[in-house]
Coordinates of C-alpha atoms in Angstrom, one line a residue:
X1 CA 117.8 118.0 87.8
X2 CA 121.0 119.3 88.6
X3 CA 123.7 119.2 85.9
X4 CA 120.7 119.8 83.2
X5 CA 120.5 122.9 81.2
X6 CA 118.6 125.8 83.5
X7 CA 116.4 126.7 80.1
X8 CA 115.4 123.3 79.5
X9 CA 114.6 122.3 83.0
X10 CA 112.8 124.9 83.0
X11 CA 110.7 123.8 80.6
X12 CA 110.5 120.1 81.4
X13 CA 109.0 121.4 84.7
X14 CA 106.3 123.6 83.0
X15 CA 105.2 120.6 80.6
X16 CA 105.6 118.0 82.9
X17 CA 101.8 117.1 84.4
X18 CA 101.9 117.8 87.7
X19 CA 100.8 114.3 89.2
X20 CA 104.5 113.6 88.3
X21 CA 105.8 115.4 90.9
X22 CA 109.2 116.7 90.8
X23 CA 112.8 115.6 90.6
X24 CA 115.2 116.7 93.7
X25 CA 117.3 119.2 92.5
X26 CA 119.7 122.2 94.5
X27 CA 120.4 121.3 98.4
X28 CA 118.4 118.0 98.1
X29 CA 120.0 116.3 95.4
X30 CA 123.5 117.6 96.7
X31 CA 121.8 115.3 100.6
X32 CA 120.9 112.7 98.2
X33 CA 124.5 112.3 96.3
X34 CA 126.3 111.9 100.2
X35 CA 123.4 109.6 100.8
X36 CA 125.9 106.1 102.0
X37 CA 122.7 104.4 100.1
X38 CA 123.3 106.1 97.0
X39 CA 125.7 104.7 94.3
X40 CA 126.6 105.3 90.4
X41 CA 123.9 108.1 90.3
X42 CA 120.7 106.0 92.0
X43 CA 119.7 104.8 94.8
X44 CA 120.9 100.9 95.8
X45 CA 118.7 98.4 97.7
X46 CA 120.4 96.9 101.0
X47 CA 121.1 93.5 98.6
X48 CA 120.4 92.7 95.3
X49 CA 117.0 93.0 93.6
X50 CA 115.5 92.9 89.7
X51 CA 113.1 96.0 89.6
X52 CA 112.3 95.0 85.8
X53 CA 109.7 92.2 85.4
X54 CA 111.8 89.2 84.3
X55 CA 110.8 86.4 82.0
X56 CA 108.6 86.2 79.1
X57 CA 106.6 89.4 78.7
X58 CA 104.4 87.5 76.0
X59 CA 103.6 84.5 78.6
X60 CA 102.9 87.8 81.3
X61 CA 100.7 89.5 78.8
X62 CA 98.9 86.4 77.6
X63 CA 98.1 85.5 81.1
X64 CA 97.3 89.2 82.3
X65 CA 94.6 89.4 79.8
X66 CA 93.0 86.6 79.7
X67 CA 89.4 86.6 80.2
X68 CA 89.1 83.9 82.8
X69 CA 92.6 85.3 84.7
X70 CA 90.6 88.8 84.8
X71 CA 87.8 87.9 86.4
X72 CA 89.8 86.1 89.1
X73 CA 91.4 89.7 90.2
X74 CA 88.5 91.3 91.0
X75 CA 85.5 90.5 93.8
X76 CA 82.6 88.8 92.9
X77 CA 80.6 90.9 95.0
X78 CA 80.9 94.4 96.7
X79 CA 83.5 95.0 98.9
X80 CA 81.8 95.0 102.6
X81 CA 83.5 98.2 103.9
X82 CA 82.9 99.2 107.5
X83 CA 80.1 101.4 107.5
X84 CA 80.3 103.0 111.0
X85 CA 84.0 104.0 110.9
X86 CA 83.4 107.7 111.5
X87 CA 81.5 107.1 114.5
X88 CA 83.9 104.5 115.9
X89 CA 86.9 106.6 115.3
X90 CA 85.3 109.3 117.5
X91 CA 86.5 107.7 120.8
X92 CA 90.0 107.4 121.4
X93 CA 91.2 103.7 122.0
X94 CA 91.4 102.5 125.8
X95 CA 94.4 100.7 125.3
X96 CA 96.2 103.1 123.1
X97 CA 96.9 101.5 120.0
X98 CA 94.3 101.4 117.6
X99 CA 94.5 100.2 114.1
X100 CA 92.7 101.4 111.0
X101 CA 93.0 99.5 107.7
X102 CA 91.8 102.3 104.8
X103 CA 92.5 99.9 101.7
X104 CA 95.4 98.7 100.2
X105 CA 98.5 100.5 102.2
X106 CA 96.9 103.3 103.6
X107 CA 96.2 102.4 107.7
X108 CA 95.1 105.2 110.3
X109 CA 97.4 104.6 113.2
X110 CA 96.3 105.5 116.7
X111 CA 99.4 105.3 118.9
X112 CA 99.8 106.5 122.6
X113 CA 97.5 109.3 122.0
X114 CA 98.7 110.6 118.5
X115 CA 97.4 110.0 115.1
X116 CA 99.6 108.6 112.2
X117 CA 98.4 108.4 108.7
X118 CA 100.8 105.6 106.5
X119 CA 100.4 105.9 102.4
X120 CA 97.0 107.5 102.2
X121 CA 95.7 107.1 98.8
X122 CA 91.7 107.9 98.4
X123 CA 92.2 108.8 94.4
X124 CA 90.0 106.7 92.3
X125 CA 92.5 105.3 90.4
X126 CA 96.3 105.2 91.2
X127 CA 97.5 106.8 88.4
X128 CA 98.4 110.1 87.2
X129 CA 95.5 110.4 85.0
X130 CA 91.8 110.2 86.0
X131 CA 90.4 108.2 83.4
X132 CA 93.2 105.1 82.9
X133 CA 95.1 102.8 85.4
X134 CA 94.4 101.1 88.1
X135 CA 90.6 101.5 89.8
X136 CA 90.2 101.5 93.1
X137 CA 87.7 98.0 93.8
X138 CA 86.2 99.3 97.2
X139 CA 85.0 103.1 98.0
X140 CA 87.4 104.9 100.9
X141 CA 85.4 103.8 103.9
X142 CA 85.8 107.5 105.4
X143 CA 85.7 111.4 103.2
X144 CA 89.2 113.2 104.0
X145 CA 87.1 115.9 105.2
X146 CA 85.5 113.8 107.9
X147 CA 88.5 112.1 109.2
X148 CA 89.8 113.7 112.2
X149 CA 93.2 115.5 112.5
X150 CA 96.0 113.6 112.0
X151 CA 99.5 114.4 113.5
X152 CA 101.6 112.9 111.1
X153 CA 101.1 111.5 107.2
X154 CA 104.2 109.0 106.4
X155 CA 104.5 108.1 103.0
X156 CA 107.2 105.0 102.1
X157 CA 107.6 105.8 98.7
X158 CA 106.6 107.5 95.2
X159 CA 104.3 104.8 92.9
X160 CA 101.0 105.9 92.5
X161 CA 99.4 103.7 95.2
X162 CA 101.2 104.9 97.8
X163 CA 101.8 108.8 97.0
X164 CA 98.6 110.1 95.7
X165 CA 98.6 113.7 94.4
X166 CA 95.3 114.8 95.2
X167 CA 95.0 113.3 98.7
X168 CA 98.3 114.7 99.4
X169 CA 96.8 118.8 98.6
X170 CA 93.8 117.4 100.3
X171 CA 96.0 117.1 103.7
X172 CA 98.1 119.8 103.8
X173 CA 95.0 121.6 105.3
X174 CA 94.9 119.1 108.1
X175 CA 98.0 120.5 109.3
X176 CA 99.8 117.6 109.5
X177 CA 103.4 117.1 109.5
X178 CA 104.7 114.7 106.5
X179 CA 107.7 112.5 106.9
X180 CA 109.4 111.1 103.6
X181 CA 112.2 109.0 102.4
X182 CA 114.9 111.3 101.3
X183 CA 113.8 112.7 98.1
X184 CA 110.5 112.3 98.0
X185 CA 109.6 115.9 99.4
X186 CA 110.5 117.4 95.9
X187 CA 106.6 115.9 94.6
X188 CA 105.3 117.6 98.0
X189 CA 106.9 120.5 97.2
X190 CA 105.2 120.5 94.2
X191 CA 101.9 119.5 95.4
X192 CA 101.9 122.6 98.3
X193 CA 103.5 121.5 101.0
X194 CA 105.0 124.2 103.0
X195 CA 109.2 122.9 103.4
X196 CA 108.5 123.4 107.4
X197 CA 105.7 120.9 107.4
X198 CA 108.1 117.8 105.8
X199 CA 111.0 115.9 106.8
X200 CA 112.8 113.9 104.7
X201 CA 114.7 111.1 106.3
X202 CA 117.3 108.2 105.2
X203 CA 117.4 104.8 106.4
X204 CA 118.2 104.8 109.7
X205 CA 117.3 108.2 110.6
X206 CA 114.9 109.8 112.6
X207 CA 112.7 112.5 113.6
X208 CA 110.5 113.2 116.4
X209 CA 106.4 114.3 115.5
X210 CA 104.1 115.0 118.6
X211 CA 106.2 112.8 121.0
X212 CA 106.4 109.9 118.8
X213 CA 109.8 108.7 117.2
X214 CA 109.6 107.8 113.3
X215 CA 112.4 106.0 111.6
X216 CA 113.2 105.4 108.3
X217 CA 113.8 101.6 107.5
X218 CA 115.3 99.9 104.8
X219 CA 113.2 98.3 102.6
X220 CA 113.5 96.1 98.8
X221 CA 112.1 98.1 96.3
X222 CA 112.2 100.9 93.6
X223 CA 111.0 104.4 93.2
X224 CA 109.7 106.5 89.9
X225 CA 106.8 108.1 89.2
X226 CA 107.6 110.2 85.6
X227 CA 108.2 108.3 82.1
X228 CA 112.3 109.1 83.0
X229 CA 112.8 106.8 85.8
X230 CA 115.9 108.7 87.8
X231 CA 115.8 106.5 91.1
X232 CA 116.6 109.5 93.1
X233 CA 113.6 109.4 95.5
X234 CA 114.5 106.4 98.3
X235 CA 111.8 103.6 99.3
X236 CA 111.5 102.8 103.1
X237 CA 109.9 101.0 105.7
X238 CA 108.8 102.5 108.9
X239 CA 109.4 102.0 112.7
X240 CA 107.1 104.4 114.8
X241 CA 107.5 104.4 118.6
X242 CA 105.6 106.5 121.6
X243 CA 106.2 106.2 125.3
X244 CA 104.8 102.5 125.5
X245 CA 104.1 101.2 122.0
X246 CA 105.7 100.0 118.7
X247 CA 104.8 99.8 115.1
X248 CA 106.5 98.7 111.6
X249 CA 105.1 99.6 108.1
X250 CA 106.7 97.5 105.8
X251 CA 105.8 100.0 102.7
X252 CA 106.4 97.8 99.7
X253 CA 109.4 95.3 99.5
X254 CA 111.0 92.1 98.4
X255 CA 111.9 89.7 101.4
X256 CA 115.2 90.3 102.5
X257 CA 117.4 89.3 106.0
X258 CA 117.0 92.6 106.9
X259 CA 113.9 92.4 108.8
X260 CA 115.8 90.9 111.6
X261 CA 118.0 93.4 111.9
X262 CA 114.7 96.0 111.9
X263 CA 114.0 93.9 114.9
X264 CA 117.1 93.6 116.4
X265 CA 117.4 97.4 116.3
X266 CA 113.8 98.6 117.1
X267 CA 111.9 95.8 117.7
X268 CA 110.1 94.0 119.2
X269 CA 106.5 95.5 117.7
X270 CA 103.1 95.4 119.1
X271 CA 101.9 95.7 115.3
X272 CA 103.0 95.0 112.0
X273 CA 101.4 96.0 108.9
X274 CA 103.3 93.9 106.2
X275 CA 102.4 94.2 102.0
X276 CA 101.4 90.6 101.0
X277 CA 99.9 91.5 97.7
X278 CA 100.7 92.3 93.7
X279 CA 103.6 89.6 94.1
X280 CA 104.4 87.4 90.7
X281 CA 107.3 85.2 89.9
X282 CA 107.8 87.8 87.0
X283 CA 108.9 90.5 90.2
X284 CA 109.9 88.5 92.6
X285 CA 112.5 90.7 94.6
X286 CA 110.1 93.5 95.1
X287 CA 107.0 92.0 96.3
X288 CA 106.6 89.7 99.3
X289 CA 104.3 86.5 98.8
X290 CA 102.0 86.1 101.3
X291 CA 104.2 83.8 103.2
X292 CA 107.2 85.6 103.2
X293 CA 105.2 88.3 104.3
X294 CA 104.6 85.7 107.1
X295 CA 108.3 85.2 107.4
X296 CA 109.4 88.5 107.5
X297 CA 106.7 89.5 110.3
X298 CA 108.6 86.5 112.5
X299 CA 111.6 88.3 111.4
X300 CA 110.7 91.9 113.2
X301 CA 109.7 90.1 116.1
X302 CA 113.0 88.0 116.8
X303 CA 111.6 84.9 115.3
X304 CA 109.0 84.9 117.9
X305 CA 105.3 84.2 116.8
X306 CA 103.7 85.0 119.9
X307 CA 104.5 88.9 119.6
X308 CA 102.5 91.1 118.4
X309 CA 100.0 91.0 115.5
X310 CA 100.6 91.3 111.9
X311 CA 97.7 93.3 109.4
X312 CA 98.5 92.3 106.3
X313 CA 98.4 95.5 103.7
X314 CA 98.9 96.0 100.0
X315 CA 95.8 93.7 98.8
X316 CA 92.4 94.2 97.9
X317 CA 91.8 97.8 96.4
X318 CA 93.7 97.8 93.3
X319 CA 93.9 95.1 90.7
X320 CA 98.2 95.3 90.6
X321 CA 99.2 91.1 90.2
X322 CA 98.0 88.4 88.0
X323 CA 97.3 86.5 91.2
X324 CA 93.3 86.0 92.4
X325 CA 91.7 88.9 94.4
X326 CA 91.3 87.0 97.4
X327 CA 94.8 85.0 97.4
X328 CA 96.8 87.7 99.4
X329 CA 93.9 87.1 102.3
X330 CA 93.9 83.3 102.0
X331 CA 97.7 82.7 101.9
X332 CA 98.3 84.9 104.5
X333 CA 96.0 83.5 107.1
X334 CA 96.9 79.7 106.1
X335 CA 101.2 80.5 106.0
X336 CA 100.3 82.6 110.1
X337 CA 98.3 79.8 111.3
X338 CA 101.2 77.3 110.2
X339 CA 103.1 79.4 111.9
X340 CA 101.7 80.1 114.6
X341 CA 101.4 83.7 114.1
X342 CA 98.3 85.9 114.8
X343 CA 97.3 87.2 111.6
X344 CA 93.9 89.5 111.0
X345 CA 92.4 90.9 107.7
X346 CA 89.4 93.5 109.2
X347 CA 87.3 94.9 106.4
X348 CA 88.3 98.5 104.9
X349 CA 87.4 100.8 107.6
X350 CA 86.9 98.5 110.6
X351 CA 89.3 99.8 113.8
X352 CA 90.4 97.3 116.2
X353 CA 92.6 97.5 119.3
X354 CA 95.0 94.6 119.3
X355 CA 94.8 94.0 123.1
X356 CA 91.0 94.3 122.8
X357 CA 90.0 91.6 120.3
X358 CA 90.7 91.3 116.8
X359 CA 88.5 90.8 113.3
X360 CA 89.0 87.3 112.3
X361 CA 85.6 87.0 110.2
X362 CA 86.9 85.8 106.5
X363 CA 84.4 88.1 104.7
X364 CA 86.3 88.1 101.3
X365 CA 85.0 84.5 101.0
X366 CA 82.0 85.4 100.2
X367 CA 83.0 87.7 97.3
X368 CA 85.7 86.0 96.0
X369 CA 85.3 84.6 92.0
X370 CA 86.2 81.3 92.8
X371 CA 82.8 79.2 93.7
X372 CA 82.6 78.2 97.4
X373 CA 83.0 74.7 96.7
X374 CA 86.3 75.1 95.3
X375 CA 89.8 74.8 97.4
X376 CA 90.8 78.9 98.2
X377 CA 93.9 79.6 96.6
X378 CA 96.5 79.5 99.4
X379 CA 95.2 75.6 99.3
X380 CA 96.7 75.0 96.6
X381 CA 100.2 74.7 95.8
X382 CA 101.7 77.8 94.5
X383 CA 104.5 77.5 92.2
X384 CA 107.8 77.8 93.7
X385 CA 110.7 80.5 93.1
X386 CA 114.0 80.3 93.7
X387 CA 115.0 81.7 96.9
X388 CA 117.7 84.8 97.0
X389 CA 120.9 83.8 98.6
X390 CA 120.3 85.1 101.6
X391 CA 116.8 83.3 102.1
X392 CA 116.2 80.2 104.3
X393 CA 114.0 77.6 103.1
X394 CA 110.7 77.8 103.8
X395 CA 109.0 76.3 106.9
X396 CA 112.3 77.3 109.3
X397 CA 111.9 79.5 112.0
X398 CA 115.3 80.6 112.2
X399 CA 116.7 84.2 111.3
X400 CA 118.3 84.4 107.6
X401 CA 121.2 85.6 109.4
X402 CA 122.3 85.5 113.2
X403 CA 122.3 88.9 114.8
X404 CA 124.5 89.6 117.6
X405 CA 122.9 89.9 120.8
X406 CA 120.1 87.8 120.2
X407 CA 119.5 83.9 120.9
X408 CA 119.0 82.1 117.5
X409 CA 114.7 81.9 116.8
X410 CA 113.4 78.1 117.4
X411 CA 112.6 75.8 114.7
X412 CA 109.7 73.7 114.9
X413 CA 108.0 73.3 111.7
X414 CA 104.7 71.7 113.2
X415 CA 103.8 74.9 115.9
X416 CA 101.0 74.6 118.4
X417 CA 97.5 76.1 117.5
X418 CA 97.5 79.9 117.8
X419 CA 96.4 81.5 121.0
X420 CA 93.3 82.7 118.9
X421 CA 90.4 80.6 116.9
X422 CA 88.2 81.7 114.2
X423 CA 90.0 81.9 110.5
X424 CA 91.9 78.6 110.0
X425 CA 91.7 77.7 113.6
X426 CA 93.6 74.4 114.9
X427 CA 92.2 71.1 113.8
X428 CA 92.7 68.0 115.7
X429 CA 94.8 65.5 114.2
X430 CA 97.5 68.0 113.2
X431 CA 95.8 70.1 110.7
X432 CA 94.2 73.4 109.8
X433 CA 91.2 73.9 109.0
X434 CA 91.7 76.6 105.9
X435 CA 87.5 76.6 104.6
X436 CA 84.3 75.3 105.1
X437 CA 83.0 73.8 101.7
X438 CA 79.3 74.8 100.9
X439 CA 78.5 70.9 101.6
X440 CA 79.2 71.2 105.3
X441 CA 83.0 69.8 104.8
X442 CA 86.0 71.2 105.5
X443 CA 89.0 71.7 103.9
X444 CA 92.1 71.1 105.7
X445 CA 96.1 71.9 105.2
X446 CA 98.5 69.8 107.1
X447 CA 100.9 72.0 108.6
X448 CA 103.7 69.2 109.3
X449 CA 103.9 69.0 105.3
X450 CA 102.0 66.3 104.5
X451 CA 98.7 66.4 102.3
X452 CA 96.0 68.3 102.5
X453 CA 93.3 66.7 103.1
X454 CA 89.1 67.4 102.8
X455 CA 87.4 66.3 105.9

């Protein structure tokens, strides 16, 4: 808190709770001030973005709560987390990537050899109090104590669901290195994290862990964790590379054109992991829908659909949005099979290798509050928001902006059936099928824009 007096600072410090963390001060707030991303005393996003919910807070708050709302976020049922994780996890993957989805952001990346942990949160609640805020839905499907060493832990930024205090002192006896946006290794600092063990990185910089190359990404969003908001810890994406294999964590963001410059830069990736929940038309530049999640996976992979996979992330554990609990799932499969992107949603806990098979089985169907016989939510017509200016419609295929180098993306709007089946596989007659009914019929979306239809 440079510029503060020394005696109250001081005592800030000592009051403050330490789940709060720590504001940069000394050396690191002098790094953050040259910072090009750092303007009038905060950190900037790349273009514009409202990080205050907008519109009516009495509408928000009378939807929120709501009795029948409320029992839409949450499962119906229990959560079917992958109960042999631990023993699959034990074996190193033949193909040498090896995804992990943990819950919510948190995915164990196995990548040429080398072990990368993205936003591990196993708290109970992401908060900075045990007994209010947000409560996780699903148990961690593996103990910190029984997951193996991990060579990395990369965190994008520092809300509660993605920088959790007490996981964070639970790894620094894994000996792991941590990689941060600039800033944020004033909390770890805090928390007992040796200075030699963290790197702290702006956009566009990078640093090299056990052979693999991590890069710090831009990315729409905000930071804060303490009831003084400074905005001087920075939010990123991530781009991790090894000798034969890429990945992107999107970390939390609003959809913004540059994704295809990520691409253009770093890209092409063999996996992206892409937040697709807690969106609402009340935050709209800091949280992608499901099918601008969609959208900004094309993006990262040059507007090609047939590259890589995408896992959506940020859905599920926490109840964050006033949208559905299962909508993030739904939308996201129906807006990659239109498409024609190859989307999977594995259970908490379940590893897959992406050239081995992936886990298309929609299981949060059977949990989800709706009845079965109703239409899933991505079905239905979501209302619309106004794009930002430099958003395409949606539907197109082509970049937001051209990017030198690179031959402008197609632009069919009616794409041929994914090169996988199983969730919302290709119909014939030009549609997809999005759920089977408990009658035996099928609900099906037209993916040329006309109605869908029940058949």
């Amino acid at each position: 808190m440079t510029g503060s007096h020394p005696t109250r600072s001081r005592l800030t410090a000592t009051l403050r709770p330490a789940a709060f963390g720590a504001d940069p001060s000394g050396e690191r707030m002098e790094r953050i001030r040259r910072s090009p991303n750092f303007a009038n005393g905060v950190f900037v996003n790349p273009v514009g973005a409202r990080t205050v919910p907008s519109g009516s807070m009495l509408k928000f708050a009378s939807t929120y709560f709501r009795k029948e709302e409320r029992v839409r976020r949450a499962p119906a049922g229990t959560v079917p987390v992958h109960p042999t994780t631990v023993a699959d996890l034990a074996t190193p993957p033949a193909s040498g990537l090896r995804l992990t989805w943990m819950g919510h952001s948190s995915v164990l990346a196995e990548i040429d050899g080398r072990r990368v942990l993205f936003d591990p949160v196993w708290g109970q609640r992401c908060s900075p109090f045990s007994m209010v805020g947000p409560k996780r839905l699903h148990p961690v499907p593996v103990p910190l104590r029984e997951l193996a060493p991990v060579d990395a832990v990369v965190i994008s930024h520092d809300h509660y669901d993605h920088l959790d205090m007490p996981t964070i002192r639970a790894l620094v006896r894994s000996h792991a290195m941590f990689v941060v946006p600039l800033g944020v290794g004033a909390h770890l600092e805090r928390w007992g994290v040796p200075a030699e063990r963290m790197t702290e990185l702006d956009w566009h910089e990078s640093t090299e862990v056990a052979g693999l190359t991590l890069t710090a990404t831009p990315a729409r969003h905000f930071c804060g964790r303490g009831l003084r908001n400074t905005q001087h810890t920075l939010w990123a994406s991530w781009v991790v590379a090894g000798s034969g294999r890429r990945i992107y964590h999107s970390g939390d963001t609003g959809y913004f054109s540059g994704f295809a410059e990520i691409g253009a830069a770093y890209g092409p990736f063999d996996a992206t992991m892409i937040q697709i929940g807690a969106y609402s038309d009340y935050w709209p530049d800091i949280h992608m829908t499901p099918e601008e999640g969609v959208r900004a996976h094309l993006d990262l992979q040059g507007g090609d659909p047939a590259r890589g996979i995408m896992l959506p992330i940020h859905w599920g554990t926490f109840n964050l949005a006033p949208h559905p609990w299962e909508e993030p799932a739904e939308g996201t499969v129906a807006a990659g099979k239109e498409a024609g992107a190859t989307v999977t949603v594995p259970r908490p806990g379940q590893p897959f290798e992406p050239e081995r098979g992936l886990p298309l089985e929609p299981w949060w169907r059977a949990i989800a509050a709706r009845p079965v016989t109703e239409v899933p939510a991505a079905a239905e017509a979501r209302p619309s928001r106004p794009l930002p200016p430099d958003r395409p419609a949606p539907g197109l295929r082509e970049r937001p902006e051209s990017v030198p180098g690179r031959p402008a993306a197609r632009t069919p709007r009616c794409p041929s059936p994914s090169r996988n089946t199983g969730v919302g596989a290709a119909s014939p007659g030009g549609t997809t099928r999005v759920a089977s009914l408990s009658n035996g019929a099928e609900w099906r979306r037209n993916p040329c824009g006309g109605h869908d239809v029940l058949a």
